[in-house]
Each structure stands twice: as C-alpha cells, then as structure tokens.
Amino acid sequence: MIQIPPERLSPEVLEAVIVEFISREGTDYGVSEVSLETKVEQVKRQVQRGEVVVTFDPETESCNLLTRREFLNAQSSGYPD
C-alpha cells in the first residue's frame, strides 16, 4: 500500500476518491441527514489535516482512504485492520 500525498492529485480526482469512499462506506451521520457536499467537505478537511490519508494498492489497483492510524497499522503489520 502506497500513501499518495493529496497535493499530488488534482482537486477533481481527490473529490472523486472521496465521493466514491463516502458512497461505498454508506456512512451514517446519526439522526439528521447530511448532504453529500457536507460529507465531502468534512473528509477533505480530515485529509488536509493529515488525519485521513489517500492510499493506492498496486495489487488491486484501487485507491482508498484510511485514518492515519489504520495506515500506520497496515504498514507495520502488512495488512489493513
């Protein structure tokens, strides 16, 4: 698994990765509905702060978002949590 610095991605590609992740995860934000735009902005801020990292898996040729902790655990164990 390779970490991709977010500044190496165009804003459009970064947003596409985030949207795909949000859609795939089916994230539940509790009682009130949260718009896709709000969710995307929340994740973008997490990426900018370094709390969430963009990764690429050469084996599956896919991108994913992981928390920094998940990424570090995956690097040290060789497998994601």
Coordinates of N, CA and C in Angstrom, one line a residue:
M1 N 0.8 -1.2 0.0 CA 0.0 0.0 0.0 C 0.9 1.2 0.0
I2 N 0.6 2.2 -0.9 CA 1.3 3.4 -1.0 C 0.5 4.6 -0.6
Q3 N 1.1 5.5 0.2 CA 0.4 6.7 0.5 C 0.6 7.7 -0.6
I4 N -0.5 8.4 -1.0 CA -0.4 9.4 -2.0 C -0.7 10.7 -1.4
P5 N 0.3 11.6 -1.5 CA 0.1 13.0 -0.9 C -1.0 13.6 -1.7
P6 N -2.0 14.2 -0.9 CA -3.2 14.8 -1.6 C -2.8 15.9 -2.6
E7 N -1.8 16.6 -2.3 CA -1.4 17.7 -3.2 C -0.9 17.2 -4.6
R8 N -0.6 15.9 -4.7 CA -0.2 15.3 -6.0 C -1.4 14.9 -6.8
L9 N -2.6 15.0 -6.3 CA -3.9 14.8 -7.0 C -4.5 16.1 -7.4
S10 N -5.2 16.1 -8.5 CA -5.9 17.3 -8.9 C -7.1 17.4 -8.0
P11 N -7.7 18.6 -7.8 CA -8.8 18.7 -6.9 C -10.0 17.8 -7.3
E12 N -10.2 17.6 -8.6 CA -11.2 16.8 -9.2 C -11.0 15.3 -8.8
V13 N -9.8 14.8 -8.9 CA -9.5 13.4 -8.6 C -9.7 13.2 -7.1
L14 N -9.1 14.1 -6.3 CA -9.3 13.9 -4.9 C -10.8 13.9 -4.5
E15 N -11.6 14.8 -5.1 CA -13.0 14.8 -4.7 C -13.7 13.5 -5.2
A16 N -13.3 13.0 -6.4 CA -13.8 11.7 -6.9 C -13.5 10.5 -5.9
V17 N -12.3 10.5 -5.4 CA -11.9 9.4 -4.5 C -12.7 9.6 -3.2
I18 N -12.9 10.8 -2.7 CA -13.7 11.0 -1.5 C -15.2 10.6 -1.7
V19 N -15.7 11.0 -2.8 CA -17.1 10.7 -3.1 C -17.3 9.2 -3.2
E20 N -16.4 8.5 -3.9 CA -16.5 7.1 -4.1 C -16.4 6.4 -2.7
F21 N -15.5 6.9 -1.8 CA -15.4 6.3 -0.5 C -16.6 6.5 0.3
I22 N -17.2 7.7 0.3 CA -18.4 8.0 1.1 C -19.5 7.1 0.6
S23 N -19.7 7.0 -0.7 CA -20.7 6.2 -1.3 C -20.6 4.7 -0.9
R24 N -19.4 4.2 -0.9 CA -19.1 2.8 -0.7 C -19.3 2.5 0.8
E25 N -18.9 3.4 1.7 CA -19.0 3.2 3.1 C -20.4 3.3 3.7
G26 N -21.3 4.0 3.0 CA -22.6 4.2 3.5 C -22.6 4.8 4.9
T27 N -21.8 5.8 5.1 CA -21.6 6.4 6.4 C -22.9 6.9 6.9
D28 N -23.2 6.6 8.2 CA -24.4 7.1 8.9 C -24.0 8.2 9.8
Y29 N -24.6 9.4 9.6 CA -24.3 10.5 10.4 C -25.3 10.8 11.5
G30 N -26.0 9.8 11.9 CA -26.9 10.0 13.0 C -28.4 10.3 12.6
V31 N -29.0 11.0 13.5 CA -30.4 11.3 13.3 C -30.7 12.2 12.1
S32 N -29.9 13.3 12.0 CA -30.2 14.2 10.9 C -29.4 13.8 9.6
E33 N -30.0 14.1 8.5 CA -29.4 13.9 7.2 C -28.3 14.9 7.0
V34 N -27.2 14.5 6.4 CA -26.1 15.3 6.0 C -25.9 15.2 4.5
S35 N -25.8 16.4 3.8 CA -25.7 16.3 2.4 C -24.3 15.8 1.9
L36 N -24.3 15.3 0.7 CA -23.1 14.7 0.1 C -22.0 15.8 0.2
E37 N -22.4 17.0 -0.2 CA -21.4 18.1 -0.2 C -20.8 18.4 1.1
T38 N -21.6 18.3 2.2 CA -21.1 18.5 3.6 C -20.1 17.3 3.9
K39 N -20.5 16.1 3.6 CA -19.7 15.0 3.9 C -18.3 15.1 3.2
V40 N -18.4 15.5 1.9 CA -17.1 15.7 1.1 C -16.2 16.7 1.8
E41 N -16.8 17.8 2.2 CA -16.0 18.9 2.8 C -15.4 18.4 4.1
Q42 N -16.2 17.6 4.9 CA -15.7 17.1 6.2 C -14.5 16.2 5.9
V43 N -14.6 15.3 5.0 CA -13.5 14.4 4.7 C -12.3 15.2 4.1
K44 N -12.5 16.2 3.2 CA -11.4 17.0 2.7 C -10.6 17.6 3.8
R45 N -11.3 18.2 4.8 CA -10.6 18.8 5.9 C -9.8 17.8 6.7
Q46 N -10.3 16.6 6.8 CA -9.6 15.5 7.5 C -8.3 15.1 6.7
V47 N -8.4 15.1 5.4 CA -7.3 14.8 4.6 C -6.2 16.0 4.7
Q48 N -6.7 17.2 4.6 CA -5.8 18.4 4.8 C -5.1 18.4 6.1
R49 N -5.8 18.0 7.2 CA -5.1 17.9 8.5 C -4.2 16.7 8.7
G50 N -4.3 15.8 7.7 CA -3.4 14.6 7.8 C -4.0 13.5 8.7
E51 N -5.3 13.7 9.1 CA -6.0 12.6 9.9 C -6.4 11.4 9.0
V52 N -6.6 11.7 7.7 CA -7.0 10.7 6.8 C -6.0 10.8 5.6
V53 N -5.6 9.6 5.2 CA -4.6 9.5 4.1 C -5.2 8.8 2.9
V54 N -4.8 9.3 1.7 CA -5.2 8.6 0.4 C -4.1 7.6 0.2
T55 N -4.6 6.4 -0.1 CA -3.7 5.3 -0.4 C -4.0 4.6 -1.8
F56 N -3.0 4.0 -2.3 CA -3.1 3.2 -3.6 C -2.6 1.8 -3.3
D57 N -3.4 0.8 -3.7 CA -2.9 -0.6 -3.6 C -2.6 -1.1 -4.9
P58 N -1.3 -1.3 -5.2 CA -0.9 -1.7 -6.6 C -1.5 -3.1 -6.9
E59 N -1.7 -3.9 -5.9 CA -2.2 -5.3 -6.2 C -3.7 -5.2 -6.7
T60 N -4.5 -4.4 -6.1 CA -5.9 -4.3 -6.6 C -6.1 -3.1 -7.5
E61 N -5.1 -2.3 -7.7 CA -5.1 -1.1 -8.5 C -6.3 -0.2 -8.1
S62 N -6.4 0.0 -6.8 CA -7.5 0.8 -6.3 C -7.0 1.8 -5.2
C63 N -7.7 2.9 -5.1 CA -7.5 4.0 -4.1 C -8.4 3.7 -2.9
N64 N -8.0 4.2 -1.8 CA -8.8 4.1 -0.6 C -8.4 5.2 0.3
L65 N -9.3 5.5 1.3 CA -9.0 6.4 2.3 C -8.9 5.7 3.6
L66 N -7.8 6.0 4.4 CA -7.7 5.3 5.7 C -7.3 6.4 6.7
T67 N -7.7 6.1 8.0 CA -7.2 7.1 9.0 C -5.7 6.9 9.1
R68 N -5.0 7.9 9.6 CA -3.6 7.8 9.7 C -3.2 6.5 10.6
R69 N -4.0 6.3 11.6 CA -3.7 5.1 12.5 C -3.9 3.8 11.7
E70 N -5.0 3.7 10.9 CA -5.2 2.5 10.1 C -4.0 2.3 9.1
F71 N -3.6 3.4 8.5 CA -2.5 3.3 7.5 C -1.2 2.8 8.2
L72 N -0.9 3.4 9.4 CA 0.4 3.0 10.1 C 0.3 1.6 10.5
N73 N -0.9 1.1 11.0 CA -1.1 -0.3 11.4 C -0.9 -1.2 10.2
A74 N -1.4 -0.8 9.1 CA -1.3 -1.6 7.9 C 0.2 -1.7 7.4
Q75 N 0.9 -0.6 7.5 CA 2.3 -0.6 7.2 C 3.1 -1.5 8.1
S76 N 2.8 -1.4 9.4 CA 3.6 -2.2 10.3 C 3.3 -3.7 10.3
S77 N 2.0 -4.0 10.0 CA 1.6 -5.4 10.0 C 1.6 -6.1 8.6
G78 N 1.6 -5.2 7.6 CA 1.5 -5.7 6.3 C 0.0 -5.9 5.8
Y79 N -0.9 -5.7 6.7 CA -2.3 -5.9 6.4 C -3.2 -4.8 7.0
P80 N -4.2 -4.3 6.3 CA -5.1 -3.3 6.9 C -5.9 -3.9 8.1
D81 N -6.3 -3.0 9.0 CA -7.1 -3.5 10.2 C -8.4 -4.2 9.7

